């Protein structure tokens, strides 16, 4: 399955609600052009968004989020390995839990994590979690804690950070103006750095028409 295959296109798929299931086959590509014969990314695609939440389930052997793709959702499950290669991964959706029964690899792109009202995003991964050295990590808080460990967002699966990932790859934001400038110690991969929060809020926007698939519908959007 392909969502937003060609540059200039938009595609959005939402799998939402208990019992709602999308069986996407061996490979699901989002926001990237792809050679259908070899199932290989070939270049930039359109703007694609996948949202899995509220008890919905997405099943694919491999889920690939390209440079103009987004994966988000709260309370959903993905059965399969997830690779983010230049796109946006925003689990939880203000905030919440996403379950991945497989490996999670974020080689490049943006990872957004949020804590709001004392509730933090939670990514439950059954396999390995790898975060590349070129990933941008955006942290969003209302109340700034004194210290936070990135591993806490991932439950029992501690993320492995690639060579080159450092404090320059992390940005800290607060949605409360009075908390701008407050300091927070962020621990990642055994390293702790201090940051001052800037003002900012998360906003994952759907790039086009909303399409809801339930009970095993398979689709390719171009």
mmCIF file of C-alpha atoms in Angstrom:
data_model
loop_
_atom_site.group_PDB
_atom_site.id
_atom_site.type_symbol
_atom_site.label_atom_id
_atom_site.label_comp_id
_atom_site.label_asym_id
_atom_site.label_seq_id
_atom_site.Cartn_x
_atom_site.Cartn_y
_atom_site.Cartn_z
ATOM 1 C CA UNK A 1 0.000 0.000 0.000
ATOM 2 C CA UNK A 2 1.170 3.527 -0.765
ATOM 3 C CA UNK A 3 -0.167 6.789 0.681
ATOM 4 C CA UNK A 4 0.815 10.030 -1.096
ATOM 5 C CA UNK A 5 3.143 8.380 -3.596
ATOM 6 C CA UNK A 6 3.740 11.232 -6.046
ATOM 7 C CA UNK A 7 5.068 14.721 -5.307
ATOM 8 C CA UNK A 8 2.194 17.196 -5.026
ATOM 9 C CA UNK A 9 -0.289 14.585 -3.866
ATOM 10 C CA UNK A 10 -1.884 14.348 -0.420
ATOM 11 C CA UNK A 11 -3.243 11.321 1.367
ATOM 12 C CA UNK A 12 -4.587 10.671 4.844
ATOM 13 C CA UNK A 13 -5.613 7.361 6.368
ATOM 14 C CA UNK A 14 -7.183 7.152 9.816
ATOM 15 C CA UNK A 15 -7.732 3.815 11.545
ATOM 16 C CA UNK A 16 -9.810 4.623 14.612
ATOM 17 C CA UNK A 17 -12.116 2.730 16.932
ATOM 18 C CA UNK A 18 -12.138 -0.680 18.566
ATOM 19 C CA UNK A 19 -12.336 -3.370 15.865
ATOM 20 C CA UNK A 20 -11.168 -1.026 13.116
ATOM 21 C CA UNK A 21 -8.363 -2.754 11.213
ATOM 22 C CA UNK A 22 -6.294 -1.953 8.152
ATOM 23 C CA UNK A 23 -4.442 -4.921 6.674
ATOM 24 C CA UNK A 24 -1.895 -3.068 4.535
ATOM 25 C CA UNK A 25 0.005 -6.109 3.274
ATOM 26 C CA UNK A 26 3.744 -6.679 3.292
ATOM 27 C CA UNK A 27 4.776 -3.033 2.905
ATOM 28 C CA UNK A 28 3.132 0.312 3.624
ATOM 29 C CA UNK A 29 4.852 3.428 2.239
ATOM 30 C CA UNK A 30 3.818 6.922 3.368
ATOM 31 C CA UNK A 31 5.101 10.174 1.867
ATOM 32 C CA UNK A 32 7.556 8.668 -0.604
ATOM 33 C CA UNK A 33 7.660 7.589 -4.219
ATOM 34 C CA UNK A 34 8.243 3.882 -4.574
ATOM 35 C CA UNK A 35 9.028 1.272 -7.183
ATOM 36 C CA UNK A 36 6.026 -1.008 -6.894
ATOM 37 C CA UNK A 37 7.843 -3.875 -8.568
ATOM 38 C CA UNK A 38 10.601 -4.012 -5.972
ATOM 39 C CA UNK A 39 8.840 -2.235 -3.082
ATOM 40 C CA UNK A 40 11.778 0.190 -2.784
ATOM 41 C CA UNK A 41 11.610 3.950 -2.022
ATOM 42 C CA UNK A 42 12.830 5.926 -5.044
ATOM 43 C CA UNK A 43 12.476 9.605 -4.144
ATOM 44 C CA UNK A 44 10.266 12.355 -2.720
ATOM 45 C CA UNK A 45 6.540 11.745 -2.531
ATOM 46 C CA UNK A 46 3.509 13.769 -1.555
ATOM 47 C CA UNK A 47 2.216 14.698 1.882
ATOM 48 C CA UNK A 48 0.971 11.580 3.644
ATOM 49 C CA UNK A 49 -0.423 11.043 7.123
ATOM 50 C CA UNK A 50 -1.301 7.835 8.964
ATOM 51 C CA UNK A 51 -3.209 8.021 12.250
ATOM 52 C CA UNK A 52 -3.857 4.878 14.292
ATOM 53 C CA UNK A 53 -5.787 5.341 17.516
ATOM 54 C CA UNK A 54 -8.711 4.659 19.823
ATOM 55 C CA UNK A 55 -8.313 0.896 19.617
ATOM 56 C CA UNK A 56 -7.610 0.764 15.884
ATOM 57 C CA UNK A 57 -5.007 -1.608 14.441
ATOM 58 C CA UNK A 58 -2.687 -1.296 11.451
ATOM 59 C CA UNK A 59 -0.998 -4.475 10.260
ATOM 60 C CA UNK A 60 1.893 -4.533 7.760
ATOM 61 C CA UNK A 61 5.195 -6.350 7.732
ATOM 62 C CA UNK A 62 7.014 -3.035 7.222
ATOM 63 C CA UNK A 63 5.695 0.500 7.702
ATOM 64 C CA UNK A 64 7.935 3.104 6.018
ATOM 65 C CA UNK A 65 7.450 6.827 6.740
ATOM 66 C CA UNK A 66 9.228 8.903 4.095
ATOM 67 C CA UNK A 67 10.429 12.499 4.170
ATOM 68 C CA UNK A 68 6.950 13.997 3.685
ATOM 69 C CA UNK A 69 5.104 11.398 5.754
ATOM 70 C CA UNK A 70 3.683 11.505 9.282
ATOM 71 C CA UNK A 71 2.744 8.730 11.703
ATOM 72 C CA UNK A 72 0.618 9.634 14.706
ATOM 73 C CA UNK A 73 -2.225 8.411 16.884
ATOM 74 C CA UNK A 74 -3.244 7.637 20.465
ATOM 75 C CA UNK A 75 -4.443 4.292 21.758
ATOM 76 C CA UNK A 76 -3.664 2.401 18.546
ATOM 77 C CA UNK A 77 -1.583 -0.646 17.672
ATOM 78 C CA UNK A 78 0.782 -1.274 14.769
ATOM 79 C CA UNK A 79 1.647 -4.884 14.028
ATOM 80 C CA UNK A 80 4.936 -4.763 12.122
ATOM 81 C CA UNK A 81 8.280 -2.995 11.984
ATOM 82 C CA UNK A 82 8.193 0.807 11.691
ATOM 83 C CA UNK A 83 10.906 2.830 9.941
ATOM 84 C CA UNK A 84 10.891 6.637 9.909
ATOM 85 C CA UNK A 85 13.240 7.922 7.213
ATOM 86 C CA UNK A 86 13.005 11.717 7.147
ATOM 87 C CA UNK A 87 9.364 12.015 8.208
ATOM 88 C CA UNK A 88 7.557 12.928 11.425
ATOM 89 C CA UNK A 89 6.730 10.443 14.186
ATOM 90 C CA UNK A 90 4.346 11.966 16.727
ATOM 91 C CA UNK A 91 3.012 9.124 18.897
ATOM 92 C CA UNK A 92 0.373 9.778 21.482
ATOM 93 C CA UNK A 93 -1.356 12.776 19.860
ATOM 94 C CA UNK A 94 -1.574 15.079 22.885
ATOM 95 C CA UNK A 95 -0.613 12.819 24.719
ATOM 96 C CA UNK A 96 -1.307 9.071 24.696
ATOM 97 C CA UNK A 97 -0.031 5.583 23.992
ATOM 98 C CA UNK A 98 1.032 3.840 20.785
ATOM 99 C CA UNK A 99 1.871 0.140 20.676
ATOM 100 C CA UNK A 100 4.272 -1.271 18.079
ATOM 101 C CA UNK A 101 4.567 -5.037 17.855
ATOM 102 C CA UNK A 102 7.907 -5.011 16.061
ATOM 103 C CA UNK A 103 11.027 -2.859 15.821
ATOM 104 C CA UNK A 104 11.027 0.950 15.704
ATOM 105 C CA UNK A 105 13.816 2.609 13.710
ATOM 106 C CA UNK A 106 13.969 6.391 13.346
ATOM 107 C CA UNK A 107 16.924 6.888 11.039
ATOM 108 C CA UNK A 108 16.288 10.559 10.170
ATOM 109 C CA UNK A 109 13.392 12.939 10.643
ATOM 110 C CA UNK A 110 11.562 14.362 13.659
ATOM 111 C CA UNK A 111 10.393 12.610 16.828
ATOM 112 C CA UNK A 112 7.847 14.531 18.902
ATOM 113 C CA UNK A 113 7.223 13.553 22.538
ATOM 114 C CA UNK A 114 4.817 15.304 24.872
ATOM 115 C CA UNK A 115 3.796 15.553 28.515
ATOM 116 C CA UNK A 116 0.548 17.362 29.269
ATOM 117 C CA UNK A 117 -1.425 17.498 32.494
ATOM 118 C CA UNK A 118 0.910 15.020 34.121
ATOM 119 C CA UNK A 119 0.351 12.434 31.356
ATOM 120 C CA UNK A 120 3.243 11.528 29.068
ATOM 121 C CA UNK A 121 3.344 9.943 25.622
ATOM 122 C CA UNK A 122 4.080 6.236 25.902
ATOM 123 C CA UNK A 123 5.493 4.124 23.068
ATOM 124 C CA UNK A 124 5.268 0.420 23.829
ATOM 125 C CA UNK A 125 7.648 -1.410 21.484
ATOM 126 C CA UNK A 126 8.032 -5.182 21.581
ATOM 127 C CA UNK A 127 11.301 -5.124 19.618
ATOM 128 C CA UNK A 128 14.279 -2.794 19.397
ATOM 129 C CA UNK A 129 14.193 1.025 19.372
ATOM 130 C CA UNK A 130 16.932 2.770 17.379
ATOM 131 C CA UNK A 131 17.212 6.553 17.047
ATOM 132 C CA UNK A 132 19.728 7.781 14.478
ATOM 133 C CA UNK A 133 22.327 10.465 14.915
ATOM 134 C CA UNK A 134 20.516 12.883 12.565
ATOM 135 C CA UNK A 135 17.099 12.696 14.243
ATOM 136 C CA UNK A 136 15.596 15.898 15.675
ATOM 137 C CA UNK A 137 13.910 15.267 19.040
ATOM 138 C CA UNK A 138 11.225 17.773 20.029
ATOM 139 C CA UNK A 139 9.993 17.665 23.635
ATOM 140 C CA UNK A 140 6.763 19.449 24.592
ATOM 141 C CA UNK A 141 5.628 20.138 28.168
ATOM 142 C CA UNK A 142 3.075 22.284 29.928
ATOM 143 C CA UNK A 143 4.778 22.070 33.333
ATOM 144 C CA UNK A 144 8.556 21.718 33.045
ATOM 145 C CA UNK A 145 9.945 18.895 35.215
ATOM 146 C CA UNK A 146 13.368 19.243 36.790
ATOM 147 C CA UNK A 147 14.664 16.182 34.932
ATOM 148 C CA UNK A 148 13.380 13.674 32.412
ATOM 149 C CA UNK A 149 14.860 10.558 30.846
ATOM 150 C CA UNK A 150 13.921 9.934 27.208
ATOM 151 C CA UNK A 151 13.824 6.207 27.997
ATOM 152 C CA UNK A 152 10.794 6.876 30.215
ATOM 153 C CA UNK A 153 8.686 7.515 27.090
ATOM 154 C CA UNK A 154 9.465 4.010 25.805
ATOM 155 C CA UNK A 155 8.534 1.811 28.763
ATOM 156 C CA UNK A 156 10.623 -1.356 28.882
ATOM 157 C CA UNK A 157 12.363 -0.809 25.524
ATOM 158 C CA UNK A 158 15.256 1.559 26.122
ATOM 159 C CA UNK A 159 16.146 3.414 22.908
ATOM 160 C CA UNK A 160 19.611 3.084 21.409
ATOM 161 C CA UNK A 161 20.928 6.421 20.128
ATOM 162 C CA UNK A 162 23.130 6.459 17.046
ATOM 163 C CA UNK A 163 26.565 8.006 16.748
ATOM 164 C CA UNK A 164 26.324 11.766 16.468
ATOM 165 C CA UNK A 165 23.079 12.238 18.417
ATOM 166 C CA UNK A 166 23.737 14.974 20.972
ATOM 167 C CA UNK A 167 22.232 18.010 22.673
ATOM 168 C CA UNK A 168 22.112 19.935 19.386
ATOM 169 C CA UNK A 169 19.461 17.466 18.180
ATOM 170 C CA UNK A 170 17.075 18.198 21.078
ATOM 171 C CA UNK A 171 14.604 21.075 21.412
ATOM 172 C CA UNK A 172 12.435 21.705 24.479
ATOM 173 C CA UNK A 173 9.133 23.616 24.324
ATOM 174 C CA UNK A 174 6.416 24.640 26.765
ATOM 175 C CA UNK A 175 2.801 25.536 25.990
ATOM 176 C CA UNK A 176 2.594 27.788 29.069
ATOM 177 C CA UNK A 177 4.036 31.241 28.576
ATOM 178 C CA UNK A 178 4.978 31.595 32.234
ATOM 179 C CA UNK A 179 7.222 28.550 31.970
ATOM 180 C CA UNK A 180 9.319 29.872 29.099
ATOM 181 C CA UNK A 181 12.975 29.899 30.039
ATOM 182 C CA UNK A 182 12.712 27.297 32.777
ATOM 183 C CA UNK A 183 15.530 24.774 32.789
ATOM 184 C CA UNK A 184 15.231 21.001 32.494
ATOM 185 C CA UNK A 185 17.847 18.249 32.586
ATOM 186 C CA UNK A 186 17.291 15.763 29.764
ATOM 187 C CA UNK A 187 18.926 12.335 29.933
ATOM 188 C CA UNK A 188 19.470 10.328 26.746
ATOM 189 C CA UNK A 189 21.765 7.374 26.167
ATOM 190 C CA UNK A 190 23.505 7.843 29.499
ATOM 191 C CA UNK A 191 24.168 11.556 28.882
ATOM 192 C CA UNK A 192 22.445 14.438 30.679
ATOM 193 C CA UNK A 193 22.231 17.963 29.263
ATOM 194 C CA UNK A 194 20.464 21.091 30.530
ATOM 195 C CA UNK A 195 17.983 22.988 28.324
ATOM 196 C CA UNK A 196 15.874 26.125 28.648
ATOM 197 C CA UNK A 197 12.301 25.786 27.394
ATOM 198 C CA UNK A 198 11.036 27.942 24.515
ATOM 199 C CA UNK A 199 7.378 28.582 23.740
ATOM 200 C CA UNK A 200 5.737 26.080 21.409
ATOM 201 C CA UNK A 201 2.848 23.645 21.010
ATOM 202 C CA UNK A 202 2.496 20.448 19.018
ATOM 203 C CA UNK A 203 0.333 20.557 15.905
ATOM 204 C CA UNK A 204 0.046 17.504 13.660
ATOM 205 C CA UNK A 205 -2.120 18.620 10.736
ATOM 206 C CA UNK A 206 -3.940 16.289 8.373
ATOM 207 C CA UNK A 207 -2.835 17.022 4.778
ATOM 208 C CA UNK A 208 -6.076 16.594 2.850
ATOM 209 C CA UNK A 209 -9.264 14.590 2.810
ATOM 210 C CA UNK A 210 -9.991 12.280 5.703
ATOM 211 C CA UNK A 211 -10.582 8.647 4.831
ATOM 212 C CA UNK A 212 -11.599 6.064 7.398
ATOM 213 C CA UNK A 213 -10.922 2.375 6.776
ATOM 214 C CA UNK A 214 -12.422 -0.336 8.931
ATOM 215 C CA UNK A 215 -12.522 -4.114 8.990
ATOM 216 C CA UNK A 216 -9.656 -5.040 6.723
ATOM 217 C CA UNK A 217 -9.848 -2.629 3.786
ATOM 218 C CA UNK A 218 -6.638 -2.390 1.732
ATOM 219 C CA UNK A 219 -6.011 0.737 -0.363
ATOM 220 C CA UNK A 220 -3.346 2.497 -2.408
ATOM 221 C CA UNK A 221 -3.542 6.292 -2.627
ATOM 222 C CA UNK A 222 -1.642 8.160 -5.352
#
